[in-house]
């Protein structure tokens, strides 16, 4: 069944290539690194959260140069973590982004906050958190409900440390609170028994789950303390004066983020109001982002009902009718 679908996709791609053969050009500058998230690994802020569905800021820069677009308004109807939006803004170009997945929306809001914070308050809070680790002495925990597919994703000690961290950050001023929360979201996969693999989470043999014939061995799992400490160090390194972020142009163009489905939101946008579109739509490989990003969705408070709703919207985008192959 899966093979049949794959061959249908290949056939579809071949038909498209044949139809647009006179318009498709091979550009050797568009390397795999540039068209994927890989090139972002060295970029301040973009490197905090690994969104492997993203493309690189360098690709957007390349396209803006090629299109010679220096002003106006760009649209990205599948904004992901906002690569198009932030890169355009650094060039003084306004943008509108639409994103369905709350994980992408949260990443965009956290980045926007981090990129636009003036003054030393945020940085001071982050430095204090890294050195004093206030969550270690927290007496309360902020637990959050897991989703069915994220139950038992962390060792007990990691789950407990995470809940103390979430409780302790509530005492911080809002900008620091948001960035600290985002930092925790960025390390969830690393400290969990899971690994993102295509559209699934693979589970480590220590998770206690019933596993297939080739269970995953993630090797040594870092503790929450170790992972969050490294993440905060990375964030501090980007935000400190003369850090990586200060080598980049500041945000100048307005960024408008619309959280929801492009199918609903695109028709509400004024026609002829954009000077360009830079986007990468969801792949036609039927990936289910709500599975891949389940750990991050759970910490954002997205519950089973909201997940079902997201899947329905995403289904519509993929094939116009609900998928029949999805296990509930
Ligand atoms: C290939 S990714 C784009 C990544 C983006 N270029 C970046 O650099 O982060 C496609 C995005 O489309 C989003 N998406 C899927 N269905 C959508 C819909 N109906 N409306 C809006 N966004 C949707 C997914 O959540 C995903 O973030």
mmCIF file of C-alpha atoms and ligand atoms in Angstrom:
data_model
loop_
_atom_site.group_PDB
_atom_site.id
_atom_site.type_symbol
_atom_site.label_atom_id
_atom_site.label_comp_id
_atom_site.label_asym_id
_atom_site.label_seq_id
_atom_site.Cartn_x
_atom_site.Cartn_y
_atom_site.Cartn_z
ATOM 1 C CA UNK A 1 0.000 0.000 0.000
ATOM 2 C CA UNK A 2 2.779 2.402 1.071
ATOM 3 C CA UNK A 3 4.745 1.481 -2.049
ATOM 4 C CA UNK A 4 1.803 2.154 -4.268
ATOM 5 C CA UNK A 5 1.522 5.620 -2.761
ATOM 6 C CA UNK A 6 5.232 6.263 -3.241
ATOM 7 C CA UNK A 7 5.069 5.259 -6.895
ATOM 8 C CA UNK A 8 2.033 7.509 -7.340
ATOM 9 C CA UNK A 9 4.049 10.382 -5.928
ATOM 10 C CA UNK A 10 6.969 9.629 -8.252
ATOM 11 C CA UNK A 11 4.601 9.474 -11.184
ATOM 12 C CA UNK A 12 3.049 12.783 -10.173
ATOM 13 C CA UNK A 13 6.482 14.409 -9.858
ATOM 14 C CA UNK A 14 7.531 13.039 -13.259
ATOM 15 C CA UNK A 15 4.349 14.429 -14.850
ATOM 16 C CA UNK A 16 4.927 17.842 -13.277
ATOM 17 C CA UNK A 17 8.557 17.898 -14.405
ATOM 18 C CA UNK A 18 7.518 17.021 -17.946
ATOM 19 C CA UNK A 19 4.811 19.677 -17.979
ATOM 20 C CA UNK A 20 7.098 22.464 -16.761
ATOM 21 C CA UNK A 21 10.315 21.204 -18.380
ATOM 22 C CA UNK A 22 10.843 24.433 -20.308
ATOM 23 C CA UNK A 23 10.661 26.477 -17.088
ATOM 24 C CA UNK A 24 12.707 24.343 -14.690
ATOM 25 C CA UNK A 25 16.383 25.270 -14.403
ATOM 26 C CA UNK A 26 19.054 23.524 -12.398
ATOM 27 C CA UNK A 27 20.882 26.040 -10.223
ATOM 28 C CA UNK A 28 24.117 24.580 -8.812
ATOM 29 C CA UNK A 29 24.190 27.276 -6.092
ATOM 30 C CA UNK A 30 21.097 25.762 -4.471
ATOM 31 C CA UNK A 31 22.941 23.095 -2.539
ATOM 32 C CA UNK A 32 21.312 20.652 -0.149
ATOM 33 C CA UNK A 33 22.696 22.679 2.749
ATOM 34 C CA UNK A 34 21.047 25.855 1.484
ATOM 35 C CA UNK A 35 17.621 24.410 0.720
ATOM 36 C CA UNK A 36 17.428 22.547 4.032
ATOM 37 C CA UNK A 37 17.680 23.599 7.670
ATOM 38 C CA UNK A 38 21.375 22.613 7.820
ATOM 39 C CA UNK A 39 22.748 26.060 6.985
ATOM 40 C CA UNK A 40 20.783 27.540 9.915
ATOM 41 C CA UNK A 41 22.833 25.578 12.431
ATOM 42 C CA UNK A 42 25.388 28.364 12.570
ATOM 43 C CA UNK A 43 22.877 31.221 12.559
ATOM 44 C CA UNK A 44 22.029 33.000 15.807
ATOM 45 C CA UNK A 45 18.538 32.269 17.152
ATOM 46 C CA UNK A 46 17.590 30.052 14.194
ATOM 47 C CA UNK A 47 19.927 27.453 15.706
ATOM 48 C CA UNK A 48 18.040 27.278 19.014
ATOM 49 C CA UNK A 49 15.242 25.029 17.826
ATOM 50 C CA UNK A 50 15.974 22.364 15.253
ATOM 51 C CA UNK A 51 13.066 22.515 12.821
ATOM 52 C CA UNK A 52 14.216 20.147 10.175
ATOM 53 C CA UNK A 53 11.259 20.975 7.942
ATOM 54 C CA UNK A 54 12.644 24.502 7.591
ATOM 55 C CA UNK A 55 14.803 25.963 4.870
ATOM 56 C CA UNK A 56 17.781 28.197 5.586
ATOM 57 C CA UNK A 57 17.968 31.953 6.059
ATOM 58 C CA UNK A 58 20.654 31.901 3.377
ATOM 59 C CA UNK A 59 18.144 30.518 0.875
ATOM 60 C CA UNK A 60 15.777 33.404 1.583
ATOM 61 C CA UNK A 61 18.680 35.872 1.253
ATOM 62 C CA UNK A 62 19.634 34.264 -2.047
ATOM 63 C CA UNK A 63 16.058 34.502 -3.367
ATOM 64 C CA UNK A 64 15.629 38.125 -2.244
ATOM 65 C CA UNK A 65 18.867 39.022 -4.048
ATOM 66 C CA UNK A 66 17.816 37.131 -7.138
ATOM 67 C CA UNK A 67 14.360 38.747 -7.192
ATOM 68 C CA UNK A 68 15.988 42.092 -6.359
ATOM 69 C CA UNK A 69 13.285 42.646 -3.758
ATOM 70 C CA UNK A 70 14.237 45.459 -1.405
ATOM 71 C CA UNK A 71 10.908 46.754 -0.147
ATOM 72 C CA UNK A 72 7.218 45.934 -0.028
ATOM 73 C CA UNK A 73 5.561 42.953 1.619
ATOM 74 C CA UNK A 74 6.293 39.239 1.372
ATOM 75 C CA UNK A 75 3.926 36.355 2.096
ATOM 76 C CA UNK A 76 4.825 32.967 3.533
ATOM 77 C CA UNK A 77 1.594 30.950 3.916
ATOM 78 C CA UNK A 78 3.494 27.990 5.484
ATOM 79 C CA UNK A 79 5.790 29.986 7.732
ATOM 80 C CA UNK A 80 7.219 27.184 9.929
ATOM 81 C CA UNK A 81 9.567 28.870 12.431
ATOM 82 C CA UNK A 82 9.566 32.086 10.392
ATOM 83 C CA UNK A 83 12.742 31.878 8.309
ATOM 84 C CA UNK A 84 11.223 33.942 5.509
ATOM 85 C CA UNK A 85 9.704 36.481 7.891
ATOM 86 C CA UNK A 86 12.827 37.254 9.933
ATOM 87 C CA UNK A 87 15.189 37.275 6.979
ATOM 88 C CA UNK A 88 12.910 39.646 5.050
ATOM 89 C CA UNK A 89 12.526 41.873 8.102
ATOM 90 C CA UNK A 90 16.301 42.178 8.474
ATOM 91 C CA UNK A 91 16.289 43.638 4.964
ATOM 92 C CA UNK A 92 13.538 46.132 5.817
ATOM 93 C CA UNK A 93 10.838 44.142 4.000
ATOM 94 C CA UNK A 94 7.478 43.631 5.739
ATOM 95 C CA UNK A 95 5.929 40.172 5.785
ATOM 96 C CA UNK A 96 2.855 38.166 6.629
ATOM 97 C CA UNK A 97 3.240 34.571 7.762
ATOM 98 C CA UNK A 98 0.582 31.919 8.246
ATOM 99 C CA UNK A 99 1.342 28.836 10.325
ATOM 100 C CA UNK A 100 -0.943 26.064 11.495
ATOM 101 C CA UNK A 101 1.283 24.256 13.974
ATOM 102 C CA UNK A 102 1.397 25.916 17.435
ATOM 103 C CA UNK A 103 5.049 24.830 17.689
ATOM 104 C CA UNK A 104 5.957 27.054 14.717
ATOM 105 C CA UNK A 105 3.869 29.941 16.080
ATOM 106 C CA UNK A 106 5.561 29.654 19.502
ATOM 107 C CA UNK A 107 9.005 29.587 17.866
ATOM 108 C CA UNK A 108 8.206 32.695 15.832
ATOM 109 C CA UNK A 109 6.919 34.587 18.874
ATOM 110 C CA UNK A 110 9.945 33.619 20.981
ATOM 111 C CA UNK A 111 12.339 34.635 18.222
ATOM 112 C CA UNK A 112 10.555 37.896 17.682
ATOM 113 C CA UNK A 113 10.829 38.648 21.379
ATOM 114 C CA UNK A 114 14.501 37.700 21.586
ATOM 115 C CA UNK A 115 15.385 39.653 18.464
ATOM 116 C CA UNK A 116 13.586 42.797 19.531
ATOM 117 C CA UNK A 117 14.582 42.942 23.234
ATOM 118 C CA UNK A 118 16.518 46.080 23.967
ATOM 119 C CA UNK A 119 18.414 46.471 27.222
ATOM 120 C CA UNK A 120 20.137 44.025 29.479
ATOM 121 C CA UNK A 121 17.209 42.714 31.580
ATOM 122 C CA UNK A 122 16.487 39.596 29.547
ATOM 123 C CA UNK A 123 20.160 38.710 29.255
ATOM 124 C CA UNK A 124 20.711 39.207 32.997
ATOM 125 C CA UNK A 125 17.803 36.879 33.828
ATOM 126 C CA UNK A 126 19.136 34.200 31.498
ATOM 127 C CA UNK A 127 22.669 34.455 32.889
ATOM 128 C CA UNK A 128 21.306 34.213 36.449
ATOM 129 C CA UNK A 129 19.226 31.171 35.536
ATOM 130 C CA UNK A 130 22.197 29.447 34.040
ATOM 131 C CA UNK A 131 24.485 30.099 36.982
ATOM 132 C CA UNK A 132 22.034 29.837 39.917
ATOM 133 C CA UNK A 133 19.646 27.213 38.514
ATOM 134 C CA UNK A 134 16.700 28.462 40.613
ATOM 135 C CA UNK A 135 14.537 25.517 39.643
ATOM 136 C CA UNK A 136 16.721 23.128 41.636
ATOM 137 C CA UNK A 137 15.501 24.671 44.885
ATOM 138 C CA UNK A 138 11.885 25.106 43.711
ATOM 139 C CA UNK A 139 9.393 23.483 46.044
ATOM 140 C CA UNK A 140 6.541 23.433 43.535
ATOM 141 C CA UNK A 141 6.081 21.719 40.204
ATOM 142 C CA UNK A 142 4.095 22.854 37.185
ATOM 143 C CA UNK A 143 2.879 19.651 35.602
ATOM 144 C CA UNK A 144 1.193 19.561 32.231
ATOM 145 C CA UNK A 145 -0.958 16.833 30.733
ATOM 146 C CA UNK A 146 0.867 14.545 28.354
ATOM 147 C CA UNK A 147 -0.680 13.394 25.106
ATOM 148 C CA UNK A 148 -1.362 9.713 24.615
ATOM 149 C CA UNK A 149 1.701 9.404 22.389
ATOM 150 C CA UNK A 150 4.013 11.304 24.749
ATOM 151 C CA UNK A 151 3.221 9.383 27.965
ATOM 152 C CA UNK A 152 6.443 8.228 29.613
ATOM 153 C CA UNK A 153 8.636 10.141 27.156
ATOM 154 C CA UNK A 154 11.099 11.206 29.848
ATOM 155 C CA UNK A 155 12.912 9.453 32.672
ATOM 156 C CA UNK A 156 11.125 10.267 35.975
ATOM 157 C CA UNK A 157 13.990 12.490 37.188
ATOM 158 C CA UNK A 158 13.870 14.508 33.937
ATOM 159 C CA UNK A 159 10.094 14.913 34.121
ATOM 160 C CA UNK A 160 10.400 16.126 37.728
ATOM 161 C CA UNK A 161 13.214 18.597 36.917
ATOM 162 C CA UNK A 162 11.246 19.909 33.920
ATOM 163 C CA UNK A 163 8.147 20.499 36.059
ATOM 164 C CA UNK A 164 10.157 22.355 38.707
ATOM 165 C CA UNK A 165 11.763 24.486 35.987
ATOM 166 C CA UNK A 166 8.314 25.341 34.538
ATOM 167 C CA UNK A 167 7.094 26.340 37.985
ATOM 168 C CA UNK A 168 10.179 28.427 38.875
ATOM 169 C CA UNK A 169 10.114 30.426 35.631
ATOM 170 C CA UNK A 170 6.684 31.817 36.519
ATOM 171 C CA UNK A 171 8.405 34.201 38.964
ATOM 172 C CA UNK A 172 10.336 35.865 36.135
ATOM 173 C CA UNK A 173 9.224 38.931 34.133
ATOM 174 C CA UNK A 174 7.361 38.073 30.948
ATOM 175 C CA UNK A 175 10.138 38.299 28.312
ATOM 176 C CA UNK A 176 12.448 36.050 30.360
ATOM 177 C CA UNK A 177 9.562 33.684 31.120
ATOM 178 C CA UNK A 178 8.833 33.223 27.432
ATOM 179 C CA UNK A 179 12.446 32.651 26.424
ATOM 180 C CA UNK A 180 13.022 30.235 29.324
ATOM 181 C CA UNK A 181 9.907 28.302 28.330
ATOM 182 C CA UNK A 182 11.056 28.210 24.724
ATOM 183 C CA UNK A 183 14.505 27.024 25.859
ATOM 184 C CA UNK A 184 12.827 24.074 27.588
ATOM 185 C CA UNK A 185 10.862 23.301 24.417
ATOM 186 C CA UNK A 186 14.152 23.270 22.493
ATOM 187 C CA UNK A 187 15.676 20.455 24.617
ATOM 188 C CA UNK A 188 12.690 18.107 24.921
ATOM 189 C CA UNK A 189 13.748 15.669 22.230
ATOM 190 C CA UNK A 190 17.330 15.555 23.518
ATOM 191 C CA UNK A 191 16.344 14.587 27.070
ATOM 192 C CA UNK A 192 13.563 12.199 26.057
ATOM 193 C CA UNK A 193 13.432 8.520 25.177
ATOM 194 C CA UNK A 194 12.311 9.547 21.685
ATOM 195 C CA UNK A 195 13.882 10.593 18.427
ATOM 196 C CA UNK A 196 12.141 12.302 15.541
ATOM 197 C CA UNK A 197 12.316 9.970 12.571
ATOM 198 C CA UNK A 198 10.395 10.921 9.456
ATOM 199 C CA UNK A 199 6.833 11.350 10.568
ATOM 200 C CA UNK A 200 7.177 9.260 13.734
ATOM 201 C CA UNK A 201 8.758 9.380 17.128
ATOM 202 C CA UNK A 202 11.021 6.373 17.601
ATOM 203 C CA UNK A 203 11.310 5.105 21.176
ATOM 204 C CA UNK A 204 14.385 4.066 23.083
ATOM 205 C CA UNK A 205 14.509 0.563 24.552
ATOM 206 C CA UNK A 206 14.532 2.018 28.120
ATOM 207 C CA UNK A 207 11.131 3.690 27.701
ATOM 208 C CA UNK A 208 9.197 0.630 28.807
ATOM 209 C CA UNK A 209 7.062 0.791 25.657
ATOM 210 C CA UNK A 210 6.351 -2.241 23.540
ATOM 211 C CA UNK A 211 8.812 -1.848 20.678
ATOM 212 C CA UNK A 212 9.451 -3.458 17.295
ATOM 213 C CA UNK A 213 12.308 -5.768 16.423
ATOM 214 C CA UNK A 214 14.910 -2.973 16.200
ATOM 215 C CA UNK A 215 14.465 -0.768 19.260
ATOM 216 C CA UNK A 216 16.303 2.515 19.332
ATOM 217 C CA UNK A 217 19.334 3.015 21.575
ATOM 218 C CA UNK A 218 19.896 6.738 22.093
ATOM 219 C CA UNK A 219 23.000 6.111 24.155
ATOM 220 C CA UNK A 220 23.615 8.344 27.158
ATOM 221 C CA UNK A 221 20.650 10.619 27.823
ATOM 222 C CA UNK A 222 21.681 14.005 29.178
ATOM 223 C CA UNK A 223 19.915 15.130 32.337
ATOM 224 C CA UNK A 224 17.534 18.069 32.092
ATOM 225 C CA UNK A 225 20.078 20.199 34.023
ATOM 226 C CA UNK A 226 22.828 19.444 31.530
ATOM 227 C CA UNK A 227 20.693 20.016 28.424
ATOM 228 C CA UNK A 228 19.025 23.224 29.606
ATOM 229 C CA UNK A 229 22.333 24.587 30.825
ATOM 230 C CA UNK A 230 23.868 24.062 27.365
ATOM 231 C CA UNK A 231 20.813 25.566 25.670
ATOM 232 C CA UNK A 232 20.870 28.640 27.919
ATOM 233 C CA UNK A 233 24.601 29.014 27.190
ATOM 234 C CA UNK A 234 23.833 29.005 23.456
ATOM 235 C CA UNK A 235 21.033 31.560 23.880
ATOM 236 C CA UNK A 236 23.199 33.806 26.066
ATOM 237 C CA UNK A 237 26.019 33.516 23.542
ATOM 238 C CA UNK A 238 23.734 34.791 20.780
ATOM 239 C CA UNK A 239 22.160 37.611 22.791
ATOM 240 C CA UNK A 240 25.135 39.054 24.653
ATOM 241 C CA UNK A 241 26.584 42.364 23.387
ATOM 242 C CA UNK A 242 29.000 41.575 20.582
ATOM 243 C CA UNK A 243 27.425 38.081 20.411
ATOM 244 C CA UNK A 244 26.377 36.431 17.168
ATOM 245 C CA UNK A 245 23.075 38.302 16.901
ATOM 246 C CA UNK A 246 24.801 41.652 16.925
ATOM 247 C CA UNK A 247 26.678 40.710 13.781
ATOM 248 C CA UNK A 248 23.320 40.530 12.010
ATOM 249 C CA UNK A 249 21.089 43.408 10.898
ATOM 250 C CA UNK A 250 18.238 44.222 13.335
ATOM 251 C CA UNK A 251 14.600 43.602 12.465
ATOM 252 C CA UNK A 252 13.278 46.515 10.400
ATOM 253 C CA UNK A 253 10.289 45.227 8.420
ATOM 254 C CA UNK A 254 6.973 44.560 10.193
ATOM 255 C CA UNK A 255 6.114 40.922 10.782
ATOM 256 C CA UNK A 256 2.498 39.826 11.005
ATOM 257 C CA UNK A 257 1.895 36.260 12.129
ATOM 258 C CA UNK A 258 -1.477 34.601 11.564
ATOM 259 C CA UNK A 259 -1.859 31.343 13.482
ATOM 260 C CA UNK A 260 -4.250 29.003 11.700
ATOM 261 C CA UNK A 261 -4.733 27.237 8.403
ATOM 262 C CA UNK A 262 -3.686 28.872 5.156
ATOM 263 C CA UNK A 263 -6.859 27.393 3.674
ATOM 264 C CA UNK A 264 -8.988 29.582 5.951
ATOM 265 C CA UNK A 265 -6.714 32.590 6.214
ATOM 266 C CA UNK A 266 -5.469 33.122 2.660
ATOM 267 C CA UNK A 267 -8.947 34.072 1.359
ATOM 268 C CA UNK A 268 -9.197 36.733 4.091
ATOM 269 C CA UNK A 269 -6.079 38.595 2.875
ATOM 270 C CA UNK A 270 -6.506 41.605 0.640
ATOM 271 C CA UNK A 271 -5.828 40.701 -2.974
ATOM 272 C CA UNK A 272 -2.798 42.149 -4.762
ATOM 273 C CA UNK A 273 -1.249 43.144 -1.420
ATOM 274 C CA UNK A 274 2.011 41.182 -1.735
ATOM 275 C CA UNK A 275 5.148 41.771 -3.749
ATOM 276 C CA UNK A 276 6.365 38.209 -3.509
ATOM 277 C CA UNK A 277 5.818 34.789 -1.988
ATOM 278 C CA UNK A 278 8.650 32.720 -0.535
ATOM 279 C CA UNK A 279 7.372 29.478 0.912
ATOM 280 C CA UNK A 280 7.826 25.762 1.235
ATOM 281 C CA UNK A 281 4.462 24.016 1.494
ATOM 282 C CA UNK A 282 3.936 20.846 3.533
ATOM 283 C CA UNK A 283 5.495 17.983 1.649
ATOM 284 C CA UNK A 284 3.280 15.692 -0.410
ATOM 285 C CA UNK A 285 4.652 12.784 1.624
ATOM 286 C CA UNK A 286 1.768 12.788 4.091
ATOM 287 C CA UNK A 287 3.981 13.672 7.039
ATOM 288 C CA UNK A 288 1.995 14.237 10.184
ATOM 289 C CA UNK A 289 3.659 17.132 11.999
ATOM 290 C CA UNK A 290 1.467 16.583 15.081
ATOM 291 C CA UNK A 291 3.220 13.257 15.670
ATOM 292 C CA UNK A 292 6.752 14.488 15.020
ATOM 293 C CA UNK A 293 6.280 17.493 17.293
ATOM 294 C CA UNK A 294 4.089 15.831 19.934
ATOM 295 C CA UNK A 295 6.535 16.496 22.808
ATOM 296 C CA UNK A 296 6.605 20.190 21.959
ATOM 297 C CA UNK A 297 2.830 20.382 21.440
ATOM 298 C CA UNK A 298 2.208 18.838 24.864
ATOM 299 C CA UNK A 299 4.399 21.368 26.697
ATOM 300 C CA UNK A 300 2.545 24.140 24.871
ATOM 301 C CA UNK A 301 -0.691 22.824 26.391
ATOM 302 C CA UNK A 302 -2.170 21.484 23.155
ATOM 303 C CA UNK A 303 -4.604 18.687 24.109
ATOM 304 C CA UNK A 304 -5.957 15.678 22.200
ATOM 305 C CA UNK A 305 -9.015 17.568 20.936
ATOM 306 C CA UNK A 306 -6.859 20.390 19.581
ATOM 307 C CA UNK A 307 -4.552 17.830 17.930
ATOM 308 C CA UNK A 308 -7.535 16.221 16.190
ATOM 309 C CA UNK A 309 -8.607 19.630 14.955
ATOM 310 C CA UNK A 310 -5.099 20.372 13.619
ATOM 311 C CA UNK A 311 -5.001 17.028 11.855
ATOM 312 C CA UNK A 312 -8.328 17.656 10.155
ATOM 313 C CA UNK A 313 -7.094 20.966 8.767
ATOM 314 C CA UNK A 314 -3.861 19.409 7.672
ATOM 315 C CA UNK A 315 -5.716 16.481 6.088
ATOM 316 C CA UNK A 316 -7.673 18.852 3.953
ATOM 317 C CA UNK A 317 -4.500 20.433 2.711
ATOM 318 C CA UNK A 318 -2.944 17.112 1.782
ATOM 319 C CA UNK A 319 -5.649 15.333 -0.109
ATOM 320 C CA UNK A 320 -9.007 17.043 0.233
ATOM 321 C CA UNK A 321 -10.481 14.312 2.403
ATOM 322 C CA UNK A 322 -9.543 12.830 5.761
ATOM 323 C CA UNK A 323 -6.745 10.293 5.596
ATOM 324 C CA UNK A 324 -7.895 6.746 6.052
ATOM 325 C CA UNK A 325 -4.492 5.373 7.002
ATOM 326 C CA UNK A 326 -4.127 7.207 10.264
ATOM 327 C CA UNK A 327 -4.190 5.200 13.453
ATOM 328 C CA UNK A 328 -6.169 7.095 16.109
HETATM 329 C C1 LIG B 1 7.972 22.705 4.958
HETATM 330 S S1 LIG B 1 7.390 23.530 6.390
HETATM 331 C C2 LIG B 1 7.860 25.204 6.122
HETATM 332 C C3 LIG B 1 9.068 25.586 6.930
HETATM 333 C C4 LIG B 1 9.519 27.043 6.776
HETATM 334 N N1 LIG B 1 9.907 27.338 5.417
HETATM 335 C C5 LIG B 1 10.676 27.340 7.713
HETATM 336 O O1 LIG B 1 11.769 27.663 7.250
HETATM 337 O O2 LIG B 1 10.516 27.180 8.933
HETATM 338 C C6 LIG B 1 5.655 23.584 6.078
HETATM 339 C C7 LIG B 1 4.886 24.243 7.191
HETATM 340 O O3 LIG B 1 3.505 24.298 6.817
HETATM 341 C C8 LIG B 1 2.713 24.157 8.000
HETATM 342 N N2 LIG B 1 1.341 23.806 7.590
HETATM 343 C C9 LIG B 1 0.815 22.586 7.270
HETATM 344 N N3 LIG B 1 -0.475 22.704 6.904
HETATM 345 C C10 LIG B 1 -0.767 24.036 6.992
HETATM 346 C C11 LIG B 1 -1.932 24.799 6.747
HETATM 347 N N4 LIG B 1 -3.067 24.215 6.349
HETATM 348 N N5 LIG B 1 -1.878 26.143 6.927
HETATM 349 C C12 LIG B 1 -0.742 26.744 7.352
HETATM 350 N N6 LIG B 1 0.399 26.074 7.622
HETATM 351 C C13 LIG B 1 0.397 24.747 7.436
HETATM 352 C C14 LIG B 1 3.449 23.083 8.796
HETATM 353 O O4 LIG B 1 3.133 23.149 10.164
HETATM 354 C C15 LIG B 1 4.910 23.457 8.506
HETATM 355 O O5 LIG B 1 5.426 24.288 9.515
#
